[in-house]
Amino acid sequence: MKRREKILDTGPRICFFVQTAFGTAFSYLTSGVFLSGLALLMGAGDVLVSYLSVIVNICGVLILGFAAYLERFQSRKRLTVIFTALSRTATLFIVLIPAVVPKRMQIAVFVLAVVMAFTLQAQTTVVLNQWMMGFMDEKKSGRYISLRQTLTLGVTVLLSVAGGFWMDHMQGKYLGFAVLFGAAAVMSICEVMLLMRTPDSAPYRPLNINCGLGDALKIPLKDRKFVGFVVYILAFYLLLNISDSFTMVYMMKYLALPYKTVTAMYMIISLPQIVLLGLWGRISDKRGHEFVLKTSIWLFAGETLFMSFAAPKNCLLFIPAAFLISSVANAGFVVAVFNRRYELMPKDNRIMYDNFYTAVIGLGFILGPMIGGAVKGFLEAGAAVKSTAAINGIHCLYLISTAGILLLQVIYYRVQGRREVCVHVKG
């Protein structure tokens, strides 16, 4: 408890810590398995459902143009409250689509509504992080982020159990989704009220007041070290999402697992992280954020390898094994990637840098499922038994991700080694 009291030693940090609970509850109830289930209820296809699991990252591409305008605002608090209210309202509209939109138009309206809502959510995350970082102690950042993520997982576990049983009780009917989104609306009201009571950080004084859209690209691109980091994370996400984006649809459609089983599976990822996050946070503060980042990415190759073995007859063995490895990898990755990117950013133009990072990373979430869908479609073409071909195709995607991540790590280590040699020679 003493360690946690030192980490949460200011009022604003406590406010951001509590806000995590409300924000996580809202996001969980309106995305992931429940958003995918709502889409399937309206007749969405496999590729669309695969994109929904990473939709907020995909929509991050669209926020690049906002950076030059938002850098002019001095109050991070005002920006965050405005974007939080707008993003929550836009997200809640999604559940009304099956009730108010004609059947033939539902998917088209659903896609537009999701893109608008999650673009606003992506920008909300950026401005919230900028506000929060104004109160951050860099020496404790690894432990603070791990503590916030632990709370996130606690909320996720509770909602996984409650939401899974609720949707199974409702047999996946529309009323079940309406109740979940209604609960999310209550969470959003609490979140906005809390943010309004949180103190603002020092007024932001931008160096370049008259930045244009071109500067949103030019300024970050001049920072070679930051760009190298972004390209590395982009490549990782692209390779992982070739297969990982199909996990939800694979479990729900092809393995026909009930909601409570799917949510229980994902708890295998969440529960161990409650312990692992604190451990990774301390390692990250001690050994460096880059060390934890590279170590965790190695582990993701283990996750995709085990998923490639998961078939209808043995899925209850290999999926939990894969998710357990994913738990260890995710715990290190979320702590390290957050801190590493802010470690590499300059103090000025951070919204511009963060929007650039979010937009470029979003390409990985677009291209990954696109490549995976193309490979899956090619393997299914002409097959006599479509369901069997689809399962085999998804297994192939996991193997492609595994080989790609391993190759990425080898290349990255070689490039890093050459840079260190060059620096040593120049020195």
Short mmCIF file of C-alpha atoms in Angstrom, two decimals:
data_model
loop_
_atom_site.label_atom_id
_atom_site.label_comp_id
_atom_site.label_asym_id
_atom_site.label_seq_id
_atom_site.Cartn_x
_atom_site.Cartn_y
_atom_site.Cartn_z
CA MET A 1 0.00 0.00 0.00
CA LYS A 2 2.87 2.43 0.75
CA ARG A 3 4.18 2.02 -2.80
CA ARG A 4 0.73 2.75 -4.26
CA GLU A 5 0.30 5.80 -2.02
CA LYS A 6 3.57 7.24 -3.34
CA ILE A 7 2.52 6.67 -6.92
CA LEU A 8 -0.92 8.22 -6.36
CA ASP A 9 0.48 11.16 -4.40
CA THR A 10 -1.45 14.01 -6.06
CA GLY A 11 -5.14 14.81 -6.50
CA PRO A 12 -5.01 14.90 -10.31
CA ARG A 13 -3.32 11.48 -10.51
CA ILE A 14 -6.05 10.03 -8.29
CA CYS A 15 -8.70 11.62 -10.54
CA PHE A 16 -7.13 10.11 -13.67
CA PHE A 17 -6.88 6.79 -11.86
CA VAL A 18 -10.61 6.78 -11.03
CA GLN A 19 -11.49 8.05 -14.52
CA THR A 20 -9.86 4.91 -15.87
CA ALA A 21 -12.60 2.81 -14.23
CA PHE A 22 -15.45 4.80 -15.79
CA GLY A 23 -13.74 5.05 -19.18
CA THR A 24 -12.94 1.34 -19.23
CA ALA A 25 -16.49 0.39 -18.28
CA PHE A 26 -17.89 2.53 -21.08
CA SER A 27 -15.44 1.19 -23.68
CA TYR A 28 -15.91 -2.44 -22.71
CA LEU A 29 -19.72 -2.29 -22.79
CA THR A 30 -19.81 -0.60 -26.21
CA SER A 31 -17.00 -2.36 -28.08
CA GLY A 32 -15.20 -5.70 -28.38
CA VAL A 33 -17.34 -8.80 -28.11
CA PHE A 34 -20.56 -6.83 -27.58
CA LEU A 35 -20.06 -4.53 -30.57
CA SER A 36 -19.16 -7.59 -32.66
CA GLY A 37 -22.30 -9.35 -31.45
CA LEU A 38 -24.44 -6.35 -32.36
CA ALA A 39 -22.87 -6.28 -35.82
CA LEU A 40 -23.52 -10.00 -36.32
CA LEU A 41 -27.13 -9.43 -35.25
CA MET A 42 -27.45 -6.96 -38.14
CA GLY A 43 -25.86 -9.42 -40.59
CA ALA A 44 -22.27 -8.10 -40.77
CA GLY A 45 -19.66 -10.23 -42.60
CA ASP A 46 -16.46 -11.79 -41.23
CA VAL A 47 -14.08 -9.06 -42.43
CA LEU A 48 -16.19 -6.24 -40.96
CA VAL A 49 -16.43 -8.05 -37.62
CA SER A 50 -12.67 -8.67 -37.64
CA TYR A 51 -12.07 -4.93 -38.02
CA LEU A 52 -14.41 -4.08 -35.12
CA SER A 53 -12.03 -5.60 -32.57
CA VAL A 54 -9.44 -2.92 -33.44
CA ILE A 55 -11.71 -0.17 -34.77
CA VAL A 56 -10.44 2.55 -32.42
CA ASN A 57 -6.89 1.98 -33.69
CA ILE A 58 -8.04 2.01 -37.32
CA CYS A 59 -9.89 5.29 -36.86
CA GLY A 60 -6.72 6.77 -35.40
CA VAL A 61 -5.61 7.32 -39.00
CA LEU A 62 -8.32 9.96 -39.38
CA ILE A 63 -7.14 12.18 -36.52
CA LEU A 64 -3.89 13.24 -38.19
CA GLY A 65 -5.44 16.40 -39.61
CA PHE A 66 -6.75 17.55 -36.22
CA ALA A 67 -3.30 18.01 -34.67
CA ALA A 68 -2.40 21.40 -36.15
CA TYR A 69 -5.68 22.87 -34.93
CA LEU A 70 -5.68 21.28 -31.47
CA GLU A 71 -2.11 22.39 -30.73
CA ARG A 72 -3.44 25.95 -30.47
CA PHE A 73 -5.60 25.18 -27.42
CA GLN A 74 -3.98 26.09 -24.11
CA SER A 75 -6.38 24.15 -21.85
CA ARG A 76 -5.90 20.38 -22.02
CA LYS A 77 -8.83 19.96 -19.62
CA ARG A 78 -11.29 21.78 -21.88
CA LEU A 79 -10.18 19.74 -24.89
CA THR A 80 -10.57 16.46 -23.01
CA VAL A 81 -14.02 17.22 -21.60
CA ILE A 82 -15.33 18.33 -25.02
CA PHE A 83 -13.99 15.30 -26.88
CA THR A 84 -15.09 12.88 -24.16
CA ALA A 85 -18.67 14.17 -24.27
CA LEU A 86 -18.76 14.10 -28.10
CA SER A 87 -17.22 10.62 -28.42
CA ARG A 88 -19.49 9.08 -25.79
CA THR A 89 -22.62 10.54 -27.38
CA ALA A 90 -21.61 9.36 -30.86
CA THR A 91 -20.85 5.85 -29.56
CA LEU A 92 -24.20 5.51 -27.77
CA PHE A 93 -26.01 6.32 -31.03
CA ILE A 94 -24.77 3.01 -32.49
CA VAL A 95 -27.18 0.91 -30.43
CA LEU A 96 -30.16 2.83 -31.83
CA ILE A 97 -29.43 1.75 -35.42
CA PRO A 98 -31.33 -1.59 -35.36
CA ALA A 99 -34.35 0.19 -33.86
CA VAL A 100 -34.57 3.29 -36.08
CA VAL A 101 -32.83 2.44 -39.38
CA PRO A 102 -34.44 0.25 -42.12
CA LYS A 103 -32.92 -3.24 -42.35
CA ARG A 104 -31.38 -2.75 -45.80
CA MET A 105 -29.49 0.36 -44.64
CA GLN A 106 -28.38 -0.80 -41.19
CA ILE A 107 -24.87 -2.04 -42.06
CA ALA A 108 -24.02 1.11 -44.06
CA VAL A 109 -25.24 3.41 -41.28
CA PHE A 110 -23.51 1.20 -38.70
CA VAL A 111 -20.15 1.56 -40.46
CA LEU A 112 -20.47 5.35 -40.72
CA ALA A 113 -21.54 5.69 -37.09
CA VAL A 114 -18.72 3.45 -35.86
CA VAL A 115 -16.09 5.37 -37.84
CA MET A 116 -17.31 8.72 -36.50
CA ALA A 117 -17.60 7.53 -32.90
CA PHE A 118 -14.25 5.77 -32.72
CA THR A 119 -12.39 8.56 -34.52
CA LEU A 120 -13.59 10.85 -31.74
CA GLN A 121 -12.56 8.22 -29.18
CA ALA A 122 -9.06 8.02 -30.67
CA GLN A 123 -8.64 11.79 -30.41
CA THR A 124 -10.09 11.76 -26.89
CA THR A 125 -7.41 9.30 -25.79
CA VAL A 126 -4.65 11.53 -27.18
CA VAL A 127 -5.80 14.73 -25.47
CA LEU A 128 -6.48 12.90 -22.20
CA ASN A 129 -2.95 11.48 -22.21
CA GLN A 130 -1.49 14.94 -22.85
CA TRP A 131 -3.42 16.35 -19.90
CA MET A 132 -2.42 13.45 -17.64
CA MET A 133 1.27 13.63 -18.63
CA GLY A 134 1.38 17.16 -17.22
CA PHE A 135 1.15 15.62 -13.73
CA MET A 136 3.39 12.59 -14.37
CA ASP A 137 6.63 11.81 -12.53
CA GLU A 138 8.86 10.20 -15.18
CA LYS A 139 10.66 8.09 -12.58
CA LYS A 140 7.35 6.49 -11.57
CA SER A 141 5.65 6.43 -14.96
CA GLY A 142 6.06 2.68 -15.49
CA ARG A 143 4.48 1.85 -12.15
CA TYR A 144 1.70 4.45 -12.52
CA ILE A 145 0.67 3.19 -15.96
CA SER A 146 0.79 -0.40 -14.70
CA LEU A 147 -1.45 0.58 -11.77
CA ARG A 148 -3.98 2.23 -14.08
CA GLN A 149 -3.91 -0.79 -16.35
CA THR A 150 -4.47 -3.07 -13.36
CA LEU A 151 -7.65 -1.15 -12.54
CA THR A 152 -8.65 -1.42 -16.21
CA LEU A 153 -8.31 -5.18 -16.02
CA GLY A 154 -10.25 -5.39 -12.77
CA VAL A 155 -13.18 -3.56 -14.35
CA THR A 156 -12.86 -5.67 -17.50
CA VAL A 157 -12.98 -8.94 -15.56
CA LEU A 158 -16.12 -7.91 -13.65
CA LEU A 159 -17.89 -6.79 -16.81
CA SER A 160 -16.73 -9.90 -18.68
CA VAL A 161 -18.52 -12.12 -16.18
CA ALA A 162 -21.62 -9.95 -15.82
CA GLY A 163 -21.92 -9.07 -19.52
CA GLY A 164 -21.32 -12.63 -20.70
CA PHE A 165 -24.00 -14.12 -18.46
CA TRP A 166 -26.39 -11.28 -19.31
CA MET A 167 -26.07 -11.74 -23.08
CA ASP A 168 -26.43 -15.52 -22.79
CA HIS A 169 -29.53 -14.98 -20.64
CA MET A 170 -30.90 -12.63 -23.33
CA GLN A 171 -29.87 -15.17 -26.02
CA GLY A 172 -28.05 -12.44 -27.98
CA LYS A 173 -31.24 -10.45 -28.59
CA TYR A 174 -31.32 -6.71 -29.26
CA LEU A 175 -32.72 -5.83 -25.83
CA GLY A 176 -29.58 -7.25 -24.23
CA PHE A 177 -27.35 -4.86 -26.19
CA ALA A 178 -29.66 -1.94 -25.42
CA VAL A 179 -29.31 -2.56 -21.67
CA LEU A 180 -25.49 -2.77 -21.94
CA PHE A 181 -25.31 0.53 -23.84
CA GLY A 182 -27.68 2.07 -21.27
CA ALA A 183 -25.29 1.08 -18.48
CA ALA A 184 -22.46 2.58 -20.54
CA ALA A 185 -24.38 5.86 -20.73
CA VAL A 186 -24.39 6.04 -16.92
CA MET A 187 -20.62 5.43 -16.90
CA SER A 188 -20.07 8.23 -19.42
CA ILE A 189 -21.99 10.73 -17.28
CA CYS A 190 -19.88 9.83 -14.24
CA GLU A 191 -16.70 10.11 -16.32
CA VAL A 192 -17.48 13.57 -17.68
CA MET A 193 -18.47 14.84 -14.22
CA LEU A 194 -15.19 13.57 -12.78
CA LEU A 195 -13.12 15.15 -15.55
CA MET A 196 -14.86 18.49 -14.95
CA ARG A 197 -13.80 18.34 -11.28
CA THR A 198 -10.17 17.45 -12.09
CA PRO A 199 -7.69 20.38 -11.93
CA ASP A 200 -6.26 21.62 -15.22
CA SER A 201 -2.55 21.40 -15.95
CA ALA A 202 -0.39 24.44 -16.65
CA PRO A 203 -1.51 26.30 -19.80
CA TYR A 204 0.15 24.90 -22.90
CA ARG A 205 2.27 27.40 -24.86
CA PRO A 206 2.87 26.04 -28.38
CA LEU A 207 6.10 26.97 -30.15
CA ASN A 208 4.41 27.08 -33.57
CA ILE A 209 0.99 28.72 -33.33
CA ASN A 210 0.41 28.75 -37.09
CA CYS A 211 1.05 25.08 -37.82
CA GLY A 212 -0.67 23.69 -40.89
CA LEU A 213 -1.74 20.24 -41.98
CA GLY A 214 1.62 19.66 -43.68
CA ASP A 215 3.43 20.31 -40.39
CA ALA A 216 1.51 17.43 -38.79
CA LEU A 217 3.64 15.19 -41.03
CA LYS A 218 6.81 17.19 -41.53
CA ILE A 219 7.65 17.94 -37.90
CA PRO A 220 7.48 14.31 -36.59
CA LEU A 221 9.16 12.94 -39.74
CA LYS A 222 12.27 15.01 -39.02
CA ASP A 223 12.78 13.10 -35.77
CA ARG A 224 14.51 9.95 -37.07
CA LYS A 225 14.63 8.14 -33.73
CA PHE A 226 10.92 8.66 -33.12
CA VAL A 227 10.04 7.65 -36.70
CA GLY A 228 12.13 4.48 -36.34
CA PHE A 229 10.16 3.57 -33.22
CA VAL A 230 6.83 4.25 -34.97
CA VAL A 231 7.79 2.10 -37.98
CA TYR A 232 8.78 -0.75 -35.65
CA ILE A 233 5.42 -0.65 -33.82
CA LEU A 234 3.54 -0.27 -37.13
CA ALA A 235 5.22 -3.39 -38.54
CA PHE A 236 4.45 -5.33 -35.37
CA TYR A 237 0.76 -4.41 -35.33
CA LEU A 238 0.41 -5.16 -39.05
CA LEU A 239 1.91 -8.63 -38.66
CA LEU A 240 -0.06 -9.43 -35.51
CA ASN A 241 -3.39 -8.31 -36.98
CA ILE A 242 -3.06 -10.46 -40.08
CA SER A 243 -4.40 -13.20 -37.81
CA ASP A 244 -5.29 -11.74 -34.42
CA SER A 245 -8.12 -9.61 -35.80
CA PHE A 246 -9.95 -12.82 -36.77
CA THR A 247 -9.80 -14.34 -33.27
CA MET A 248 -13.18 -12.98 -32.19
CA VAL A 249 -15.06 -14.09 -35.29
CA TYR A 250 -13.22 -17.44 -35.22
CA MET A 251 -14.39 -18.15 -31.67
CA MET A 252 -17.94 -16.85 -32.08
CA LYS A 253 -18.79 -18.02 -35.60
CA TYR A 254 -16.63 -21.00 -36.56
CA LEU A 255 -16.14 -22.56 -33.12
CA ALA A 256 -19.68 -21.49 -32.07
CA LEU A 257 -18.58 -20.76 -28.50
CA PRO A 258 -21.25 -19.14 -26.26
CA TYR A 259 -20.78 -15.59 -24.91
CA LYS A 260 -19.86 -16.78 -21.40
CA THR A 261 -17.16 -19.06 -22.83
CA VAL A 262 -15.72 -16.32 -25.05
CA THR A 263 -15.65 -13.80 -22.19
CA ALA A 264 -14.15 -16.47 -19.89
CA MET A 265 -11.41 -17.09 -22.46
CA TYR A 266 -10.55 -13.40 -22.54
CA MET A 267 -10.38 -13.38 -18.76
CA ILE A 268 -7.36 -15.68 -19.15
CA ILE A 269 -5.67 -12.67 -20.74
CA SER A 270 -6.95 -10.22 -18.15
CA LEU A 271 -6.62 -11.95 -14.76
CA PRO A 272 -2.86 -12.75 -14.75
CA GLN A 273 -2.09 -9.18 -15.80
CA ILE A 274 -3.39 -7.92 -12.46
CA VAL A 275 -0.17 -9.36 -11.00
CA LEU A 276 2.04 -9.10 -14.09
CA LEU A 277 1.48 -5.38 -14.73
CA GLY A 278 3.08 -4.34 -11.45
CA LEU A 279 6.04 -6.60 -12.15
CA TRP A 280 6.51 -5.25 -15.69
CA GLY A 281 6.10 -1.68 -14.40
CA ARG A 282 8.98 -2.10 -11.95
CA ILE A 283 11.14 -3.79 -14.60
CA SER A 284 10.33 -1.00 -17.06
CA ASP A 285 11.39 1.70 -14.59
CA LYS A 286 14.56 -0.23 -13.71
CA ARG A 287 15.73 -1.80 -17.00
CA GLY A 288 14.24 0.71 -19.43
CA HIS A 289 11.02 0.84 -21.45
CA GLU A 290 12.70 -0.33 -24.66
CA PHE A 291 13.92 -3.54 -23.01
CA VAL A 292 10.41 -4.46 -21.86
CA LEU A 293 8.95 -3.54 -25.26
CA LYS A 294 11.26 -5.82 -27.23
CA THR A 295 10.85 -8.67 -24.73
CA SER A 296 7.05 -8.55 -24.85
CA ILE A 297 6.95 -8.59 -28.66
CA TRP A 298 8.92 -11.87 -28.68
CA LEU A 299 6.14 -13.37 -26.56
CA PHE A 300 3.40 -12.42 -29.02
CA ALA A 301 4.94 -14.86 -31.51
CA GLY A 302 4.21 -17.59 -28.96
CA GLU A 303 0.58 -16.53 -28.77
CA THR A 304 0.01 -16.72 -32.54
CA LEU A 305 1.89 -20.03 -32.76
CA PHE A 306 -0.39 -21.69 -30.20
CA MET A 307 -3.49 -20.22 -31.86
CA SER A 308 -2.43 -21.87 -35.12
CA PHE A 309 -2.96 -25.25 -33.42
CA ALA A 310 -6.44 -24.40 -32.08
CA ALA A 311 -9.13 -26.51 -33.81
CA PRO A 312 -12.74 -27.36 -32.82
CA LYS A 313 -11.62 -30.53 -31.01
CA ASN A 314 -8.73 -29.02 -29.03
CA CYS A 315 -9.66 -25.32 -28.81
CA LEU A 316 -10.23 -25.52 -25.06
CA LEU A 317 -6.57 -26.51 -24.67
CA PHE A 318 -4.70 -24.35 -27.18
CA ILE A 319 -6.72 -21.12 -26.94
CA PRO A 320 -6.22 -20.82 -23.15
CA ALA A 321 -2.51 -21.59 -23.63
CA ALA A 322 -2.24 -18.91 -26.31
CA PHE A 323 -4.18 -16.41 -24.22
CA LEU A 324 -1.96 -17.06 -21.20
CA ILE A 325 1.13 -16.20 -23.26
CA SER A 326 -0.75 -13.18 -24.60
CA SER A 327 -1.41 -12.08 -21.02
CA VAL A 328 2.30 -11.97 -20.22
CA ALA A 329 3.06 -10.21 -23.51
CA ASN A 330 0.25 -7.65 -23.20
CA ALA A 331 1.17 -6.72 -19.64
CA GLY A 332 4.68 -5.75 -20.68
CA PHE A 333 3.67 -4.20 -23.98
CA VAL A 334 1.00 -1.77 -22.70
CA VAL A 335 3.35 -0.42 -20.04
CA ALA A 336 6.39 -0.15 -22.30
CA VAL A 337 4.86 1.16 -25.53
CA PHE A 338 3.05 3.99 -23.71
CA ASN A 339 6.11 5.14 -21.79
CA ARG A 340 8.58 4.58 -24.64
CA ARG A 341 6.70 6.81 -27.07
CA TYR A 342 6.48 9.68 -24.57
CA GLU A 343 10.13 9.11 -23.68
CA LEU A 344 11.04 9.74 -27.34
CA MET A 345 8.70 12.72 -27.88
CA PRO A 346 9.94 16.28 -27.35
CA LYS A 347 8.13 18.38 -24.77
CA ASP A 348 6.58 20.60 -27.45
CA ASN A 349 4.03 19.68 -30.15
CA ARG A 350 3.08 16.51 -28.32
CA ILE A 351 -0.47 16.36 -29.68
CA MET A 352 1.07 16.58 -33.15
CA TYR A 353 3.51 13.75 -32.38
CA ASP A 354 0.84 11.65 -30.69
CA ASN A 355 -1.65 12.12 -33.52
CA PHE A 356 1.11 11.17 -36.00
CA TYR A 357 1.88 8.03 -33.96
CA THR A 358 -1.81 7.11 -33.64
CA ALA A 359 -2.45 7.66 -37.36
CA VAL A 360 0.55 5.66 -38.57
CA ILE A 361 -0.14 2.81 -36.13
CA GLY A 362 -3.72 2.76 -37.37
CA LEU A 363 -2.42 1.70 -40.78
CA GLY A 364 -1.27 -1.55 -39.20
CA PHE A 365 -4.79 -2.23 -37.99
CA ILE A 366 -6.15 -1.51 -41.48
CA LEU A 367 -3.58 -3.38 -43.56
CA GLY A 368 -3.26 -6.37 -41.22
CA PRO A 369 -6.89 -7.57 -41.44
CA MET A 370 -6.95 -6.58 -45.13
CA ILE A 371 -3.99 -8.85 -45.91
CA GLY A 372 -5.41 -11.56 -43.66
CA GLY A 373 -8.81 -11.32 -45.35
CA ALA A 374 -7.23 -11.58 -48.80
CA VAL A 375 -5.22 -14.68 -47.82
CA LYS A 376 -8.24 -16.23 -46.13
CA GLY A 377 -10.42 -15.56 -49.19
CA PHE A 378 -7.82 -17.06 -51.53
CA LEU A 379 -7.63 -20.24 -49.45
CA GLU A 380 -11.42 -20.55 -49.31
CA ALA A 381 -11.94 -19.99 -53.03
CA GLY A 382 -13.13 -23.13 -54.77
CA ALA A 383 -13.25 -25.19 -51.56
CA ALA A 384 -16.05 -27.73 -51.37
CA VAL A 385 -16.57 -27.26 -47.62
CA LYS A 386 -16.39 -23.55 -46.85
CA SER A 387 -16.41 -23.85 -43.06
CA THR A 388 -13.47 -26.28 -43.03
CA ALA A 389 -11.56 -24.11 -45.51
CA ALA A 390 -12.20 -21.04 -43.36
CA ILE A 391 -10.83 -22.76 -40.24
CA ASN A 392 -7.72 -23.96 -42.09
CA GLY A 393 -7.28 -20.50 -43.58
CA ILE A 394 -7.34 -18.85 -40.16
CA HIS A 395 -4.76 -21.37 -38.92
CA CYS A 396 -2.54 -20.36 -41.84
CA LEU A 397 -2.92 -16.68 -40.91
CA TYR A 398 -1.62 -17.38 -37.40
CA LEU A 399 1.46 -19.10 -38.82
CA ILE A 400 2.10 -16.12 -41.11
CA SER A 401 1.91 -13.77 -38.10
CA THR A 402 4.28 -15.96 -36.11
CA ALA A 403 6.93 -16.07 -38.84
CA GLY A 404 6.54 -12.34 -39.54
CA ILE A 405 6.97 -11.26 -35.90
CA LEU A 406 10.06 -13.44 -35.48
CA LEU A 407 11.59 -12.00 -38.65
CA LEU A 408 10.77 -8.44 -37.52
CA GLN A 409 12.58 -8.99 -34.23
CA VAL A 410 15.68 -10.38 -35.94
CA ILE A 411 15.80 -7.40 -38.34
CA TYR A 412 15.21 -4.88 -35.56
CA TYR A 413 17.96 -6.33 -33.38
CA ARG A 414 20.40 -6.23 -36.31
CA VAL A 415 19.56 -2.61 -37.10
CA GLN A 416 19.91 -1.67 -33.43
CA GLY A 417 23.24 -3.47 -33.26
CA ARG A 418 24.58 -1.57 -36.28
CA ARG A 419 23.49 1.76 -34.80
CA GLU A 420 25.23 0.99 -31.53
CA VAL A 421 28.43 0.10 -33.41
CA CYS A 422 28.27 3.34 -35.42
CA VAL A 423 27.73 5.39 -32.25
CA HIS A 424 30.64 3.60 -30.57
CA VAL A 425 32.94 4.24 -33.57
CA LYS A 426 31.98 7.93 -33.75
CA GLY A 427 32.51 8.22 -30.02
#
